[in-house]
CSV table of C-alpha atoms in Angstrom, one decimal:
chain,number,residue,atom,x,y,z
Y,1,UNK,CA,119.5,79.7,64.8
Y,2,UNK,CA,119.6,79.2,68.5
Y,3,UNK,CA,120.5,81.9,71.0
Y,4,UNK,CA,123.7,80.2,72.0
Y,5,UNK,CA,125.0,80.4,68.4
Y,6,UNK,CA,123.8,84.0,67.8
Y,7,UNK,CA,125.6,85.3,70.9
Y,8,UNK,CA,128.4,84.0,73.1
Y,9,UNK,CA,127.0,82.8,76.4
Y,10,UNK,CA,129.3,82.5,79.3
Y,11,UNK,CA,129.9,78.8,80.1
Y,12,UNK,CA,128.6,79.3,83.6
Y,13,UNK,CA,125.4,80.8,82.2
Y,14,UNK,CA,124.9,78.0,79.7
Y,15,UNK,CA,125.4,75.4,82.6
Y,16,UNK,CA,122.9,77.3,84.8
Y,17,UNK,CA,120.3,77.5,82.0
Y,18,UNK,CA,120.8,73.8,81.4
Y,19,UNK,CA,119.4,73.2,84.9
Y,20,UNK,CA,115.9,74.1,83.9
Y,21,UNK,CA,113.2,73.7,85.1
Y,22,UNK,CA,114.0,76.0,88.1
Y,23,UNK,CA,112.4,75.4,91.4
Y,24,UNK,CA,111.9,77.9,94.2
Y,25,UNK,CA,114.5,78.0,97.0
Y,26,UNK,CA,113.3,77.4,100.6
Y,27,UNK,CA,115.3,76.5,103.6
Y,28,UNK,CA,118.6,76.3,101.8
Y,29,UNK,CA,117.5,73.9,99.0
Y,30,UNK,CA,115.6,73.8,95.8
Y,31,UNK,CA,111.8,73.6,96.4
Y,32,UNK,CA,109.7,72.4,93.5
Y,33,UNK,CA,106.1,73.4,93.2
Y,34,UNK,CA,103.7,71.0,94.9
Y,35,UNK,CA,101.3,71.6,92.0
Y,36,UNK,CA,103.8,70.6,89.3
Y,37,UNK,CA,103.0,73.4,86.9
Y,38,UNK,CA,105.7,75.3,85.0
Y,39,UNK,CA,105.9,78.8,83.5
Y,40,UNK,CA,108.2,79.4,80.5
Y,41,UNK,CA,110.9,82.1,80.8
Y,42,UNK,CA,111.3,83.8,77.4
Y,43,UNK,CA,114.3,85.9,76.1
Y,44,UNK,CA,112.4,89.1,75.1
Y,45,UNK,CA,115.2,89.9,72.6
Y,46,UNK,CA,115.0,86.7,70.5
Y,47,UNK,CA,111.6,85.3,71.5
Y,48,UNK,CA,113.3,82.0,72.4
Y,49,UNK,CA,112.5,80.0,75.6
Y,50,UNK,CA,115.5,79.9,77.9
Y,51,UNK,CA,114.0,77.8,80.7
Y,52,UNK,CA,111.0,77.1,82.9
Y,53,UNK,CA,110.2,78.1,86.5
Y,54,UNK,CA,108.0,76.3,88.9
Y,55,UNK,CA,104.6,77.8,89.5
Y,56,UNK,CA,104.4,77.6,93.2
Y,57,UNK,CA,101.1,77.2,95.1
Y,58,UNK,CA,99.8,79.1,98.1
Y,59,UNK,CA,100.8,76.1,100.2
Y,60,UNK,CA,104.3,76.4,99.0
Y,61,UNK,CA,104.4,80.0,99.9
Y,62,UNK,CA,103.1,79.2,103.4
Y,63,UNK,CA,105.9,76.8,103.8
Y,64,UNK,CA,108.4,79.4,102.8
Y,65,UNK,CA,107.0,81.8,105.4
Y,66,UNK,CA,107.1,79.2,108.1
Y,67,UNK,CA,110.8,78.4,107.3
Y,68,UNK,CA,111.7,82.1,107.3
Y,69,UNK,CA,110.1,82.4,110.7
Y,70,UNK,CA,111.9,79.3,112.0
Y,71,UNK,CA,115.2,80.7,110.8
Y,72,UNK,CA,114.6,84.1,112.3
Y,73,UNK,CA,115.6,83.7,116.0
Y,74,UNK,CA,119.1,82.4,115.4
Y,75,UNK,CA,119.8,85.0,112.6
Y,76,UNK,CA,118.5,87.8,114.7
Y,77,UNK,CA,120.5,86.7,117.8
Y,78,UNK,CA,123.8,86.9,115.9
Y,79,UNK,CA,126.0,89.9,117.0
Y,80,UNK,CA,125.7,92.6,114.4
Y,81,UNK,CA,129.3,92.3,113.3
Y,82,UNK,CA,129.0,88.6,112.8
Y,83,UNK,CA,125.8,89.0,110.8
Y,84,UNK,CA,127.4,91.7,108.7
Y,85,UNK,CA,130.4,89.6,108.0
Y,86,UNK,CA,128.2,86.8,106.6
Y,87,UNK,CA,126.3,89.3,104.4
Y,88,UNK,CA,129.6,90.7,103.1
Y,89,UNK,CA,130.6,87.2,102.1
Y,90,UNK,CA,127.5,87.0,100.0
Y,91,UNK,CA,128.3,90.5,98.6
Y,92,UNK,CA,131.8,89.4,97.6
Y,93,UNK,CA,130.3,86.3,95.9
Y,94,UNK,CA,127.8,88.4,94.0
Y,95,UNK,CA,130.5,90.8,92.9
Y,96,UNK,CA,132.7,87.9,91.8
Y,97,UNK,CA,129.8,86.5,89.7
Y,98,UNK,CA,128.8,89.9,88.3
Y,99,UNK,CA,129.3,89.0,84.7
Y,100,UNK,CA,127.3,85.8,85.1
Y,101,UNK,CA,124.3,87.4,86.9
Y,102,UNK,CA,124.4,90.3,84.5
Y,103,UNK,CA,124.1,88.0,81.5
Y,104,UNK,CA,121.3,86.0,83.1
Y,105,UNK,CA,119.5,89.3,83.8
Y,106,UNK,CA,120.1,90.5,80.2
Y,107,UNK,CA,118.6,87.3,78.8
Y,108,UNK,CA,115.4,87.3,81.0
Y,109,UNK,CA,114.7,91.0,81.4
Y,110,UNK,CA,115.8,92.2,77.9
Y,111,UNK,CA,118.3,94.6,79.6
Y,112,UNK,CA,121.5,95.6,77.8
Y,113,UNK,CA,124.2,93.4,79.2
Y,114,UNK,CA,126.5,96.2,80.4
Y,115,UNK,CA,123.5,97.9,82.1
Y,116,UNK,CA,122.6,94.6,83.8
Y,117,UNK,CA,126.1,94.3,85.2
Y,118,UNK,CA,125.7,97.8,86.5
Y,119,UNK,CA,122.5,96.7,88.3
Y,120,UNK,CA,124.5,93.8,89.9
Y,121,UNK,CA,127.1,96.3,91.1
Y,122,UNK,CA,124.3,98.5,92.5
Y,123,UNK,CA,123.1,95.4,94.5
Y,124,UNK,CA,126.7,95.0,95.9
Y,125,UNK,CA,127.0,98.7,96.8
Y,126,UNK,CA,123.5,98.7,98.4
Y,127,UNK,CA,124.2,95.7,100.6
Y,128,UNK,CA,127.5,97.1,101.7
Y,129,UNK,CA,125.9,100.4,102.5
Y,130,UNK,CA,123.2,98.9,104.8
Y,131,UNK,CA,125.6,96.5,106.5
Y,132,UNK,CA,127.7,99.5,107.5
Y,133,UNK,CA,124.7,101.5,108.5
Y,134,UNK,CA,123.4,98.7,110.7
Y,135,UNK,CA,126.7,98.6,112.6
Y,136,UNK,CA,126.0,102.1,113.8
Y,137,UNK,CA,122.5,101.4,115.1
Y,138,UNK,CA,122.0,101.5,118.9
Y,139,UNK,CA,119.5,98.9,119.8
Y,140,UNK,CA,119.0,100.5,123.2
Y,141,UNK,CA,118.5,104.3,123.3
Y,142,UNK,CA,118.2,106.0,126.7
Y,143,UNK,CA,115.5,108.6,127.1
Y,144,UNK,CA,115.8,111.6,129.5
Y,145,UNK,CA,112.4,111.5,131.3
Y,146,UNK,CA,112.1,113.1,134.7
Y,147,UNK,CA,111.1,110.6,137.4
Y,148,UNK,CA,111.6,107.6,135.2
Y,149,UNK,CA,114.3,105.3,133.9
Y,150,UNK,CA,113.4,104.9,130.3
Y,151,UNK,CA,114.8,103.6,127.0
Y,152,UNK,CA,113.7,102.4,123.6
Y,153,UNK,CA,114.8,98.9,122.6
Y,154,UNK,CA,115.0,98.1,118.9
Y,155,UNK,CA,114.8,94.5,117.5
Y,156,UNK,CA,114.2,93.1,114.0
Y,157,UNK,CA,110.6,92.1,113.1
Y,158,UNK,CA,110.9,88.6,111.8
Y,159,UNK,CA,110.0,87.2,108.4
Y,160,UNK,CA,109.5,89.9,105.8
Y,161,UNK,CA,107.9,89.4,102.4
Y,162,UNK,CA,109.1,91.1,99.2
Y,163,UNK,CA,107.4,91.2,95.7
Y,164,UNK,CA,109.6,92.6,93.0
Y,165,UNK,CA,108.9,93.6,89.3
Y,166,UNK,CA,110.6,92.6,86.1
Y,167,UNK,CA,112.2,95.9,85.1
Y,168,UNK,CA,115.1,95.9,87.6
Y,169,UNK,CA,115.0,92.5,89.1
Y,170,UNK,CA,118.4,92.2,90.8
Y,171,UNK,CA,118.9,95.9,91.6
Y,172,UNK,CA,115.5,96.1,93.3
Y,173,UNK,CA,116.1,92.9,95.3
Y,174,UNK,CA,119.2,94.7,96.7
Y,175,UNK,CA,117.2,97.8,97.5
Y,176,UNK,CA,114.6,95.8,99.3
Y,177,UNK,CA,116.2,93.0,101.2
Y,178,UNK,CA,119.5,94.7,102.2
Y,179,UNK,CA,118.2,96.8,105.1
Y,180,UNK,CA,115.9,93.9,106.2
Y,181,UNK,CA,118.8,91.4,106.4
Y,182,UNK,CA,121.2,93.8,107.9
Y,183,UNK,CA,118.8,94.5,110.7
Y,184,UNK,CA,118.4,90.8,111.4
Y,185,UNK,CA,115.2,89.9,109.6
Y,186,UNK,CA,114.7,86.9,107.3
Y,187,UNK,CA,113.2,87.3,103.9
Y,188,UNK,CA,110.9,85.7,101.3
Y,189,UNK,CA,111.4,87.0,97.8
Y,190,UNK,CA,108.7,86.7,95.2
Y,191,UNK,CA,110.3,87.7,91.8
Y,192,UNK,CA,108.2,88.5,88.7
Y,193,UNK,CA,107.4,85.4,86.7
Y,194,UNK,CA,109.2,86.8,83.7
Y,195,UNK,CA,112.4,87.4,85.6
Y,196,UNK,CA,112.9,84.8,88.4
Y,197,UNK,CA,116.3,83.4,87.3
Y,198,UNK,CA,118.6,85.9,88.9
Y,199,UNK,CA,116.8,85.6,92.2
Y,200,UNK,CA,117.2,81.9,92.2
Y,201,UNK,CA,120.9,82.3,91.3
Y,202,UNK,CA,121.2,84.7,94.3
Y,203,UNK,CA,119.6,82.3,96.7
Y,204,UNK,CA,122.1,79.5,95.6
Y,205,UNK,CA,125.0,81.9,96.1
Y,206,UNK,CA,123.7,82.8,99.5
Y,207,UNK,CA,123.8,79.1,100.4
Y,208,UNK,CA,127.4,78.8,99.1
Y,209,UNK,CA,128.4,82.0,101.0
Y,210,UNK,CA,127.3,80.6,104.3
Y,211,UNK,CA,124.0,82.3,105.0
Y,212,UNK,CA,122.0,80.1,107.4
Y,213,UNK,CA,119.3,78.1,105.7
Y,214,UNK,CA,116.0,79.9,105.7
Y,215,UNK,CA,117.4,83.4,105.9
Y,216,UNK,CA,116.8,84.0,102.1
Y,217,UNK,CA,114.0,82.2,100.5
Y,218,UNK,CA,112.6,82.5,96.9
Y,219,UNK,CA,109.1,81.6,95.8
Y,220,UNK,CA,108.5,81.6,92.1
Y,221,UNK,CA,105.2,81.7,90.3
Y,222,UNK,CA,102.4,84.0,89.2
Y,223,UNK,CA,101.4,87.1,91.0
Y,224,UNK,CA,97.8,86.1,91.2
Y,225,UNK,CA,98.8,82.9,93.2
Y,226,UNK,CA,102.2,83.1,94.8
Y,227,UNK,CA,102.3,86.8,95.1
Y,228,UNK,CA,98.8,87.0,96.5
Y,229,UNK,CA,99.5,84.2,99.0
Y,230,UNK,CA,102.6,86.0,100.3
Y,231,UNK,CA,100.9,89.4,100.8
Y,232,UNK,CA,97.9,87.7,102.4
Y,233,UNK,CA,100.0,85.7,104.9
Y,234,UNK,CA,99.2,86.6,108.5
Y,235,UNK,CA,102.6,85.2,109.5
Y,236,UNK,CA,104.8,87.8,107.8
Y,237,UNK,CA,105.8,90.7,109.9
Y,238,UNK,CA,106.4,93.3,107.2
Y,239,UNK,CA,105.6,93.5,103.5
Y,240,UNK,CA,107.2,95.3,100.6
Y,241,UNK,CA,105.8,95.6,97.1
Y,242,UNK,CA,107.3,97.3,94.0
Y,243,UNK,CA,105.1,97.5,90.9
Y,244,UNK,CA,102.0,99.0,89.5
Y,245,UNK,CA,99.6,101.1,91.6
Y,246,UNK,CA,96.7,98.8,90.7
Y,247,UNK,CA,98.5,95.7,92.1
Y,248,UNK,CA,99.9,97.8,95.0
Y,249,UNK,CA,96.3,98.6,96.1
Y,250,UNK,CA,95.5,94.8,96.2
Y,251,UNK,CA,98.7,94.2,98.2
Y,252,UNK,CA,97.9,97.0,100.7
Y,253,UNK,CA,94.3,95.7,101.0
Y,254,UNK,CA,95.6,92.1,101.8
Y,255,UNK,CA,98.1,93.4,104.3
Y,256,UNK,CA,95.6,95.7,105.9
Y,257,UNK,CA,93.3,92.7,106.7
Y,258,UNK,CA,96.2,91.3,108.9
Y,259,UNK,CA,97.5,94.7,110.0
Y,260,UNK,CA,100.9,93.9,108.5
Y,261,UNK,CA,102.9,97.1,107.8
Y,262,UNK,CA,103.4,97.5,104.1
Y,263,UNK,CA,105.8,99.5,102.0
Y,264,UNK,CA,104.7,100.3,98.4
Y,265,UNK,CA,107.0,101.6,95.7
Y,266,UNK,CA,104.7,102.2,92.7
Y,267,UNK,CA,104.6,103.8,89.3
Y,268,UNK,CA,105.1,107.3,88.0
Y,269,UNK,CA,104.5,109.9,85.3
Y,270,UNK,CA,107.5,112.1,85.9
Y,271,UNK,CA,107.9,115.5,84.4
Y,272,UNK,CA,111.1,117.2,83.1
Y,273,UNK,CA,110.7,121.0,83.2
Y,274,UNK,CA,113.2,122.6,80.8
Y,275,UNK,CA,113.8,126.4,81.0
Y,276,UNK,CA,115.2,128.5,78.2
Y,277,UNK,CA,118.6,129.2,79.8
Y,278,UNK,CA,119.9,125.7,79.3
Y,279,UNK,CA,122.3,124.1,76.8
Y,280,UNK,CA,119.5,122.9,74.6
Y,281,UNK,CA,121.4,120.1,72.9
Y,282,UNK,CA,122.9,118.8,76.1
Y,283,UNK,CA,119.5,118.6,77.9
Y,284,UNK,CA,117.8,117.0,74.8
Y,285,UNK,CA,120.6,114.4,74.7
Y,286,UNK,CA,120.1,113.5,78.4
Y,287,UNK,CA,116.3,113.2,78.2
Y,288,UNK,CA,116.6,111.1,75.1
Y,289,UNK,CA,119.0,108.9,77.0
Y,290,UNK,CA,116.5,108.7,79.9
Y,291,UNK,CA,113.5,107.7,77.8
Y,292,UNK,CA,115.4,105.1,75.9
Y,293,UNK,CA,117.3,103.6,78.9
Y,294,UNK,CA,115.9,100.1,79.4
Y,295,UNK,CA,113.4,100.9,76.7
Y,296,UNK,CA,111.6,103.4,79.0
Y,297,UNK,CA,110.6,100.6,81.5
Y,298,UNK,CA,111.6,102.8,84.4
Y,299,UNK,CA,108.9,103.9,86.9
Y,300,UNK,CA,110.7,107.2,87.8
Y,301,UNK,CA,111.4,108.2,84.2
Y,302,UNK,CA,110.7,111.6,82.7
Y,303,UNK,CA,107.8,110.8,80.4
Y,304,UNK,CA,106.3,114.3,80.3
Y,305,UNK,CA,108.6,116.9,78.9
Y,306,UNK,CA,107.6,120.6,79.5
Y,307,UNK,CA,109.8,122.8,77.4
Y,308,UNK,CA,109.9,126.6,77.4
Y,309,UNK,CA,108.3,128.0,74.3
Y,310,UNK,CA,111.5,130.0,73.3
Y,311,UNK,CA,113.5,126.8,72.8
Y,312,UNK,CA,110.8,124.3,72.1
Y,313,UNK,CA,111.5,123.9,68.3
Y,314,UNK,CA,115.2,123.7,68.8
Y,315,UNK,CA,114.8,121.2,71.6
Y,316,UNK,CA,112.5,118.9,69.6
Y,317,UNK,CA,114.7,119.1,66.5
Y,318,UNK,CA,117.7,117.9,68.6
Y,319,UNK,CA,115.7,115.1,70.2
Y,320,UNK,CA,114.7,113.8,66.8
Y,321,UNK,CA,118.3,113.9,65.7
Y,322,UNK,CA,119.4,111.9,68.7
Y,323,UNK,CA,116.6,109.4,68.5
Y,324,UNK,CA,117.5,108.7,64.9
Y,325,UNK,CA,120.9,107.5,66.1
Y,326,UNK,CA,119.5,105.0,68.7
Y,327,UNK,CA,120.3,101.5,67.6
Y,328,UNK,CA,117.7,99.0,68.6
Y,329,UNK,CA,118.9,95.4,69.0
Y,330,UNK,CA,119.3,92.3,71.2
Y,331,UNK,CA,120.6,93.0,74.7
Y,332,UNK,CA,123.7,90.7,74.2
Y,333,UNK,CA,124.7,92.6,71.0
Y,334,UNK,CA,127.4,95.0,72.3
Y,335,UNK,CA,126.4,97.7,69.7
Y,336,UNK,CA,122.8,97.8,71.0
Y,337,UNK,CA,121.6,101.1,72.6
Y,338,UNK,CA,118.0,100.1,73.2
Y,339,UNK,CA,116.7,96.6,73.7
Y,340,UNK,CA,113.2,95.1,73.8
Y,341,UNK,CA,110.4,95.5,76.2
Y,342,UNK,CA,110.0,92.5,78.6
Y,343,UNK,CA,107.2,90.5,76.9
Y,344,UNK,CA,104.6,90.6,74.2
Y,345,UNK,CA,102.0,91.9,76.6
Y,346,UNK,CA,104.1,94.9,77.4
Y,347,UNK,CA,104.8,95.5,73.7
Y,348,UNK,CA,101.0,95.5,73.1
Y,349,UNK,CA,100.6,97.9,76.0
Y,350,UNK,CA,103.1,100.4,74.7
Y,351,UNK,CA,101.8,100.3,71.1
Y,352,UNK,CA,98.2,100.4,72.4
Y,353,UNK,CA,98.8,103.6,74.4
Y,354,UNK,CA,100.3,105.2,71.3
Y,355,UNK,CA,97.2,104.3,69.3
Y,356,UNK,CA,94.7,105.4,72.0
Y,357,UNK,CA,96.6,108.6,72.5
Y,358,UNK,CA,96.4,109.5,68.8
Y,359,UNK,CA,92.8,108.4,68.5
Y,360,UNK,CA,91.9,110.9,71.2
Y,361,UNK,CA,93.7,113.9,70.0
Y,362,UNK,CA,97.5,113.4,70.5
Y,363,UNK,CA,99.9,113.9,67.6
Y,364,UNK,CA,102.9,111.7,67.0
Y,365,UNK,CA,105.8,114.0,66.1
Y,366,UNK,CA,108.4,111.3,66.0
Y,367,UNK,CA,108.7,107.5,65.6
Y,368,UNK,CA,106.3,105.1,67.3
Y,369,UNK,CA,105.1,101.7,66.3
Y,370,UNK,CA,106.8,98.3,66.3
Y,371,UNK,CA,110.5,97.8,65.5
Y,372,UNK,CA,112.2,94.9,63.9
Y,373,UNK,CA,115.6,93.4,64.5
Y,374,UNK,CA,117.0,91.1,61.9
Y,375,UNK,CA,117.3,87.5,63.1
Y,376,UNK,CA,115.4,88.2,66.3
Y,377,UNK,CA,111.7,87.7,66.9
Y,378,UNK,CA,111.6,89.9,70.0
Y,379,UNK,CA,109.4,92.5,71.6
Y,380,UNK,CA,110.8,95.6,70.0
Y,381,UNK,CA,109.2,99.0,69.7
Y,382,UNK,CA,110.4,102.3,68.3
Y,383,UNK,CA,110.8,105.3,70.6
Y,384,UNK,CA,108.0,107.9,70.2
Y,385,UNK,CA,107.3,111.6,70.9
Y,386,UNK,CA,103.7,112.7,71.3
Y,387,UNK,CA,102.2,116.1,71.8
Y,388,UNK,CA,98.7,117.5,72.2
Y,389,UNK,CA,96.1,118.1,75.0
Y,390,UNK,CA,97.4,117.4,78.5
Y,391,UNK,CA,94.3,115.5,79.4
Y,392,UNK,CA,95.1,112.9,76.8
Y,393,UNK,CA,95.4,109.3,78.0
Y,394,UNK,CA,99.0,109.1,76.8
Y,395,UNK,CA,99.8,112.2,78.9
Y,396,UNK,CA,97.9,111.0,82.0
Y,397,UNK,CA,98.6,107.3,82.4
Y,398,UNK,CA,101.9,105.4,82.8
Y,399,UNK,CA,102.9,103.7,79.5
Y,400,UNK,CA,106.2,102.1,80.7
Y,401,UNK,CA,107.9,102.3,77.4
Y,402,UNK,CA,110.1,104.7,75.3
Y,403,UNK,CA,107.4,107.3,74.9
Y,404,UNK,CA,107.5,110.9,76.0
Y,405,UNK,CA,104.6,113.4,75.9
Y,406,UNK,CA,105.9,117.0,75.2
Y,407,UNK,CA,104.3,120.4,75.7
Y,408,UNK,CA,105.3,124.1,75.8
Y,409,UNK,CA,105.2,126.5,78.7
Y,410,UNK,CA,105.9,130.2,79.1
Y,411,UNK,CA,106.1,130.9,82.9
Y,412,UNK,CA,107.5,129.2,85.9
Y,413,UNK,CA,104.1,129.1,87.6
Y,414,UNK,CA,102.6,127.4,84.5
Y,415,UNK,CA,105.4,124.8,84.4
Y,416,UNK,CA,104.9,123.9,88.0
Y,417,UNK,CA,101.1,123.6,87.6
Y,418,UNK,CA,101.6,121.3,84.5
Y,419,UNK,CA,104.1,119.1,86.4
Y,420,UNK,CA,101.8,118.7,89.4
Y,421,UNK,CA,98.7,118.0,87.3
Y,422,UNK,CA,98.9,114.2,87.7
Y,423,UNK,CA,97.8,111.4,90.0
Y,424,UNK,CA,101.4,110.3,90.4
Y,425,UNK,CA,104.1,111.7,92.6
Y,426,UNK,CA,107.3,109.8,92.2
Y,427,UNK,CA,110.1,111.8,90.5
Y,428,UNK,CA,110.5,115.0,88.5
Y,429,UNK,CA,113.4,117.1,87.3
Y,430,UNK,CA,114.0,120.8,86.6
Y,431,UNK,CA,116.6,122.0,84.1
Y,432,UNK,CA,117.9,125.5,84.4
Y,433,UNK,CA,121.1,127.5,84.9
Y,434,UNK,CA,119.4,129.6,87.6
Y,435,UNK,CA,120.1,127.9,90.9
Y,436,UNK,CA,117.5,129.8,92.9
Y,437,UNK,CA,114.8,129.0,90.3
Y,438,UNK,CA,115.9,125.4,90.3
Y,439,UNK,CA,115.5,125.1,94.0
Y,440,UNK,CA,112.1,126.9,94.0
Y,441,UNK,CA,110.7,124.6,91.2
Y,442,UNK,CA,112.2,121.4,92.7
Y,443,UNK,CA,110.5,122.1,96.0
Y,444,UNK,CA,107.2,123.2,94.5
Y,445,UNK,CA,106.8,120.0,92.5
Y,446,UNK,CA,104.7,117.5,94.4
Y,447,UNK,CA,106.6,114.2,94.3
Y,448,UNK,CA,108.9,112.2,96.5
Y,449,UNK,CA,112.0,113.2,94.4
Y,450,UNK,CA,113.1,116.3,92.5
Y,451,UNK,CA,116.3,116.3,90.6
Y,452,UNK,CA,118.1,119.4,89.3
Y,453,UNK,CA,119.8,119.2,85.9
Y,454,UNK,CA,119.7,115.5,85.9
Y,455,UNK,CA,117.2,112.6,86.0
Y,456,UNK,CA,117.3,109.2,87.6
Y,457,UNK,CA,119.8,109.9,90.3
Y,458,UNK,CA,120.0,107.5,93.3
Y,459,UNK,CA,122.9,108.1,95.7
Y,460,UNK,CA,122.9,105.9,98.8
Y,461,UNK,CA,121.8,107.9,101.8
Y,462,UNK,CA,119.2,110.0,100.1
Y,463,UNK,CA,115.6,108.8,100.7
Y,464,UNK,CA,113.8,107.7,97.5
Y,465,UNK,CA,110.0,107.1,97.6
Y,466,UNK,CA,106.8,108.3,96.2
Y,467,UNK,CA,103.6,110.1,97.2
Y,468,UNK,CA,100.0,110.0,95.8
Y,469,UNK,CA,99.6,107.0,93.5
Y,470,UNK,CA,103.4,106.4,93.5
Y,471,UNK,CA,103.7,104.9,96.9
Y,472,UNK,CA,103.4,104.9,100.7
Y,473,UNK,CA,105.0,103.4,103.8
Y,474,UNK,CA,108.4,105.0,103.4
Y,475,UNK,CA,111.0,104.7,100.7
Y,476,UNK,CA,114.4,103.0,100.0
Y,477,UNK,CA,118.1,103.7,100.1
Y,478,UNK,CA,118.4,105.8,103.3
Y,479,UNK,CA,119.1,105.3,107.0
Y,480,UNK,CA,115.4,105.9,107.7
Y,481,UNK,CA,114.7,102.8,105.6
Y,482,UNK,CA,117.0,100.7,107.7
Y,483,UNK,CA,115.0,101.8,110.8
Y,484,UNK,CA,111.8,100.5,109.2
Y,485,UNK,CA,113.1,97.0,109.7
Y,486,UNK,CA,113.4,97.4,113.5
Y,487,UNK,CA,110.4,97.4,115.8
Y,488,UNK,CA,110.6,99.5,118.9
Y,489,UNK,CA,109.7,98.7,122.5
Y,490,UNK,CA,109.5,101.5,125.0
Y,491,UNK,CA,110.8,100.4,128.5
Y,492,UNK,CA,109.9,102.5,131.5
Y,493,UNK,CA,110.6,102.2,135.2
Y,494,UNK,CA,109.4,104.8,137.8
Y,495,UNK,CA,112.2,105.8,140.1
């Protein structure tokens, strides 16, 4: 049985998928790979191929960078309000096509359809936020310097490269390119090879919405070729990478050789510290929701749960009860609560960490292993809870699946030490009814983000980024990020 007969595809999505194979998009038009190779795009929920993308070469990527640089002067020279108006036309088009983009994303990323639509709306909200922020930027700021007339002039950099992962393809494109475009830069997008279709759809919408050719370009292909060529280009002016720390180090190394500024948004091993004065059932429900959201493929997720010993047994019992109720299924099934992981390699990674963890001393206290969905040959796994020594591989390394490692604590100081005992530093949360304690613990945890009585919270205007192995070069979502996409020139005249 084909995917189109199992689930109702929107007519626009069916027509879009009928256009396979999908080329990159450079200079306002489709740009096939000069090498001719194709990469299959697989629906992780059914195991069926939904299309092919072109595997672009280093020469193709170089062409995209050249085109973006050629388009830059005219785009940068537009008055801010005119540039913002063009971007808002694109935003309106994206919002109008939210259901279409959401279904494309659900099919290629394995994301529950309603959640995928939420990601598209987040793109819309992010672009609108940065367009508004850019309108308030003063490109000339006078400085009060005795004996001198002085000011700082701000201008966009030029062509900026972006490499995005497969877990939140459209949302992260919004987080990345919105400040760059609003500031007057042009962009080259390298989506993950598993999830390139929504980026291609976006580029086509940009053409229809009236963005000048070459302002948004998409290069498809493998990270080892297209991604490596983009990060190694001496002609890009800024680089942004979102993904694993291991690949992030390679990107930083390549950019360092050309002295290209780089922003890295990397992985995490977040902690949730749960004190004994909480509503146990409510907190357990929220953390179960966090670990099963997008099947745990969330870099800032709470994957280490440190629970006060007084409530530990009650907390674990409630978690098991809630996990028993999670329905695993295809992303287009409206009753599904947790979908598949993105591909068979990720499925093997999640299952492999569970096996390695238990082989080295961890105990599985709930679930784990592969899951099956009738009629779907997809990449499904069961959620799992592990416990045991905190030096266990499953407690130390990022699994990127619906797996939490749980442990007890007795004192505030012990909980903070446990939370900070990691190479990562992306996001943690503290759960307590004591506001003073919440603030103390939130500030004491070494990470870019600390949340109180919540997890995975991303309001526009609040900086989001990581420290240690979780990132460098600044974060996303805040006014400070917009300023990253302006270069500064100090102008001084003695008087």
